[in-house]
């Protein structure tokens, strides 16, 4: 009788535990659906997609369920950062704020965690971190480290390489900055920015003829913007 009673109590406990777990799991999934639909990726506290996804994952949700949520989350996480990175290389484009770059880095870091086979995502996250640090201090070692990491993670990407050149240029290390700008040109020969930056390098070194040559090459590239034209005009008489 005692053994039978213990068995019944144990069975009841198991049933209750399974019921609570099932209800809790459904509740988390429902809250996660709502957070994703409303775009609450990291805020408010607890009731955001990041925390709820991790909570659902910790509850041993199956991989098919988690994959469906990842497929919904990754486009939301990458849309804004990708737009910032597309617009930035255009000379004369508006510079996003430090807060925007920090938000972009946060989104991309989580996207990289969710989609670990995409090796470009951590490179983009590192670039955004570096951009935020660069805007706060254009000579900072933190920006240098972030952009070095981005360039190492995606060796075909000219944007972080050009950024490294800008840091050394701000430090007046023109020889080192020149090597990075030339490397950026080798990675993307149609991008005007590194040509203009090389022109600035030579302008600072008072080599006006070489500076004009690079400004001239910059204006011949697509989506140049007005800055290289202004440099050519303002230095037309310099010798």
Short mmCIF file of N, CA and C in Angstrom, two decimals, residues 35 38 40 55 81-82 93 96 99 103 107 115 117-118 129 139 144 156 166 181 188 193 206 210 221 234 237:
data_model
loop_
_atom_site.label_atom_id
_atom_site.label_comp_id
_atom_site.label_asym_id
_atom_site.label_seq_id
_atom_site.Cartn_x
_atom_site.Cartn_y
_atom_site.Cartn_z
N UNK A 35 6.88 39.65 -29.35
CA UNK A 35 8.05 40.53 -29.34
C UNK A 35 8.63 40.71 -30.73
N UNK A 38 6.26 42.87 -32.91
CA UNK A 38 6.29 44.30 -32.54
C UNK A 38 7.69 44.91 -32.63
N UNK A 40 10.36 44.28 -30.82
CA UNK A 40 11.01 44.47 -29.52
C UNK A 40 12.19 43.50 -29.40
N UNK A 55 15.46 32.08 -23.46
CA UNK A 55 14.66 31.34 -22.49
C UNK A 55 14.03 30.10 -23.14
N UNK A 81 21.54 47.66 -39.88
CA UNK A 81 23.00 47.71 -40.04
C UNK A 81 23.45 47.62 -41.50
N UNK A 82 22.80 46.74 -42.27
CA UNK A 82 23.19 46.61 -43.67
C UNK A 82 22.95 47.91 -44.43
N UNK A 93 27.79 61.12 -47.90
CA UNK A 93 26.60 60.60 -47.22
C UNK A 93 26.61 61.04 -45.75
N UNK A 96 25.87 58.31 -39.68
CA UNK A 96 24.99 57.91 -38.56
C UNK A 96 25.62 58.28 -37.22
N UNK A 99 25.19 56.23 -31.37
CA UNK A 99 24.16 55.32 -30.87
C UNK A 99 23.68 54.37 -31.97
N UNK A 103 23.97 50.35 -31.83
CA UNK A 103 22.79 49.49 -32.01
C UNK A 103 23.04 48.49 -33.14
N UNK A 107 22.96 44.40 -32.81
CA UNK A 107 22.11 43.57 -33.65
C UNK A 107 22.91 42.53 -34.41
N UNK A 115 23.29 32.82 -36.57
CA UNK A 115 23.66 32.26 -37.88
C UNK A 115 25.19 32.15 -37.95
N UNK A 117 27.21 30.22 -39.32
CA UNK A 117 27.89 29.84 -40.56
C UNK A 117 28.12 31.03 -41.50
N UNK A 118 27.54 32.18 -41.20
CA UNK A 118 27.75 33.39 -42.00
C UNK A 118 28.94 34.16 -41.43
N UNK A 129 31.29 48.36 -34.43
CA UNK A 129 31.90 48.70 -33.14
C UNK A 129 33.04 49.70 -33.35
N UNK A 139 41.55 58.58 -33.10
CA UNK A 139 42.88 57.98 -32.96
C UNK A 139 42.88 56.78 -32.02
N UNK A 144 41.01 50.90 -33.74
CA UNK A 144 42.04 50.19 -34.49
C UNK A 144 41.87 48.68 -34.33
N UNK A 156 38.22 40.28 -47.96
CA UNK A 156 37.86 40.87 -49.26
C UNK A 156 37.19 42.23 -49.13
N UNK A 166 42.44 55.69 -42.19
CA UNK A 166 41.99 56.95 -41.60
C UNK A 166 42.55 57.15 -40.20
N UNK A 181 45.35 52.61 -47.57
CA UNK A 181 44.52 53.14 -48.65
C UNK A 181 44.81 52.41 -49.96
N UNK A 188 38.86 47.20 -53.90
CA UNK A 188 37.70 47.80 -54.58
C UNK A 188 38.16 49.00 -55.40
N UNK A 193 36.43 56.64 -52.18
CA UNK A 193 36.94 57.08 -50.87
C UNK A 193 38.46 56.91 -50.70
N UNK A 206 52.26 68.02 -48.54
CA UNK A 206 52.58 69.10 -49.48
C UNK A 206 53.09 68.59 -50.83
N UNK A 210 50.87 64.97 -56.75
CA UNK A 210 50.37 63.62 -56.52
C UNK A 210 48.98 63.66 -55.90
N UNK A 221 35.30 57.99 -60.38
CA UNK A 221 34.64 56.80 -59.86
C UNK A 221 33.14 57.03 -59.67
N UNK A 234 40.12 73.67 -55.12
CA UNK A 234 40.80 74.47 -54.11
C UNK A 234 42.31 74.36 -54.21
N UNK A 237 45.91 75.67 -57.96
CA UNK A 237 47.10 76.53 -58.15
C UNK A 237 48.26 76.11 -57.27
#
